[in-house]
C-alpha atoms as one frame of an Amber mdcrd trajectory, in Angstrom:
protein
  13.159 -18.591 -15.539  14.562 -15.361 -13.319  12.044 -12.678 -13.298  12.438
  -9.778 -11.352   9.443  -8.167  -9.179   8.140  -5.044 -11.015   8.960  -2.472
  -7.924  12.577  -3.420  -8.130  12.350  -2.984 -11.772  10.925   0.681 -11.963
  13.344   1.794  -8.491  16.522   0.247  -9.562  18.564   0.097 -12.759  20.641
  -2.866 -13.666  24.352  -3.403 -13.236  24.977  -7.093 -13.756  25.389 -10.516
 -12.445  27.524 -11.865  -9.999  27.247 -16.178 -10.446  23.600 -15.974  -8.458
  22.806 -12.875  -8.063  22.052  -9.586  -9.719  23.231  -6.689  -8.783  20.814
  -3.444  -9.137  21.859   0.298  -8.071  18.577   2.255  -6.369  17.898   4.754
  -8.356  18.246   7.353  -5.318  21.615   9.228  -6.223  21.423  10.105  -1.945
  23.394   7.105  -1.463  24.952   4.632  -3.165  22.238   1.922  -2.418  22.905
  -1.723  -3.711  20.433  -4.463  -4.385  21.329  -7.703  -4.621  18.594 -10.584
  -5.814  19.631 -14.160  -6.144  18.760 -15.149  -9.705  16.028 -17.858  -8.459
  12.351 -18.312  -8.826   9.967 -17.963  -6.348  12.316 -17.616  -3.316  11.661
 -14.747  -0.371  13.148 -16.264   2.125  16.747 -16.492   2.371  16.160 -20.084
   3.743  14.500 -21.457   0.656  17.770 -21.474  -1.343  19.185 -24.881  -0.896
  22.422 -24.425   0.995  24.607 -24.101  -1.600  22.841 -21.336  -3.109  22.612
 -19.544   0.692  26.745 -19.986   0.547  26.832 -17.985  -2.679  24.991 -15.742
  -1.476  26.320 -14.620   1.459  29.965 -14.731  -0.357  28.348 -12.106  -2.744
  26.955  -9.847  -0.317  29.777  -9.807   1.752  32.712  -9.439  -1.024  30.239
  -6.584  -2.312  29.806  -5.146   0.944  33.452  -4.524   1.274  34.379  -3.352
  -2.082  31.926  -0.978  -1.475  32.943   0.474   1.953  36.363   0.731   0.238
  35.483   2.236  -2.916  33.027   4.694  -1.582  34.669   5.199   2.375  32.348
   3.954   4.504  31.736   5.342   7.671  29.110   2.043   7.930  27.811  -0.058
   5.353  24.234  -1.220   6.158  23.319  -4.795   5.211  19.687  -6.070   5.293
  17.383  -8.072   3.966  13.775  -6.759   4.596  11.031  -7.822   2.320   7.876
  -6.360   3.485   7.073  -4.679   0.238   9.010  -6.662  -2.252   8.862  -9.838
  -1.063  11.191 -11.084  -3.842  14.034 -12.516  -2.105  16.789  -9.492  -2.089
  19.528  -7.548   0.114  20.233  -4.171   0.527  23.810  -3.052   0.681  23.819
   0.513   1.869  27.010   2.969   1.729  26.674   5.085   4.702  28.299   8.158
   5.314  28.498  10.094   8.484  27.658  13.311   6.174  25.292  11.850   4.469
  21.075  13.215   4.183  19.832  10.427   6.742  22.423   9.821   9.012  22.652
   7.998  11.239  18.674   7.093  10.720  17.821   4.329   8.117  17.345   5.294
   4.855  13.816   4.484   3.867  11.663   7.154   3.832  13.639  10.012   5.035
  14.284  11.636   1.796  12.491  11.575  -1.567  14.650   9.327  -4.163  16.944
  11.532  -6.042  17.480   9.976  -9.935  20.947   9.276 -10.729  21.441  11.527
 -14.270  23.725   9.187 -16.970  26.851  10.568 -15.986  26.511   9.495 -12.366
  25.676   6.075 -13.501  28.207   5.431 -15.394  30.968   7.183 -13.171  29.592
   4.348 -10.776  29.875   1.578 -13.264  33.466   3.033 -14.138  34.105   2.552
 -10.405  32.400  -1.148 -10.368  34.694  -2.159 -13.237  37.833  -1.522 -11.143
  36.761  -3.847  -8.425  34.141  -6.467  -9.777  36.632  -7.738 -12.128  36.324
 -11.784 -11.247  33.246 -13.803 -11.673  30.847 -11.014 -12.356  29.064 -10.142
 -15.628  27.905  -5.994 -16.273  24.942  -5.623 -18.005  23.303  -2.859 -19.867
  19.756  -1.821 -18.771
């Protein structure tokens, strides 16, 4: 059964599930900072998930990564899987902005998180639900 590490729990809040993975926002309203974690168990290595699974997911993370740099303009979207901390198998899809608090340094660590308030959450999920129309499931939480 999919359980999802504790740190991503407490940072992140849910959005829903694409066919493997879910998708989590940061909660850090100084960019709009994906998550995506394949919906596997005890994987944290993207070369664990059987090959099909490693298709999916890179189809995910790269229809989400565009959707994104259209919906929010992009001046860069960063894409990276990391897992020094969490080592939970997951991939951050980062708007960037050329205007934004960090650039053009990474994000981590720059800035103290910033928590999203409702009505920024759910202007985002109102976005979402424009563009993540075909196989993909919202979720509360």
């Amino acid at each position: 059964m999919f359980a999802l590490d504790s740190r991503l729990q407490q940072d992140t809040l849910t959005i829903g599930d694409f066919p493997l993975c879910r998708l989590l926002l940061s909660n850090d309203a100084n960019y709009p900072w994906f998550i995506l974690v394949p919906r596997r168990d005890d994987i944290s290595e993207l070369f664990q998930l059987d090959v099909a699974d490693q298709q999916q997911f890179w189809l995910e993370t790269t229809a989400l990564a565009e959707l994104l740099k259209d919906l929010f303009d992009a001046d860069k979207m960063n894409v990276a899987t990391l897992g020094n901390v969490v080592s939970q198998m997951h991939m951050h899809v980062i708007v960037r902005k050329r205007d934004d608090a960090a650039w053009p340094a990474p994000v981590w660590g720059k800035l103290p998180a910033k928590p999203y308030n409702a009505e920024q959450v759910e202007a985002i999920r109102a976005k979402l639900r424009l563009v993540l129309t075909e196989d993909f499931t919202f979720l509360e939480g």
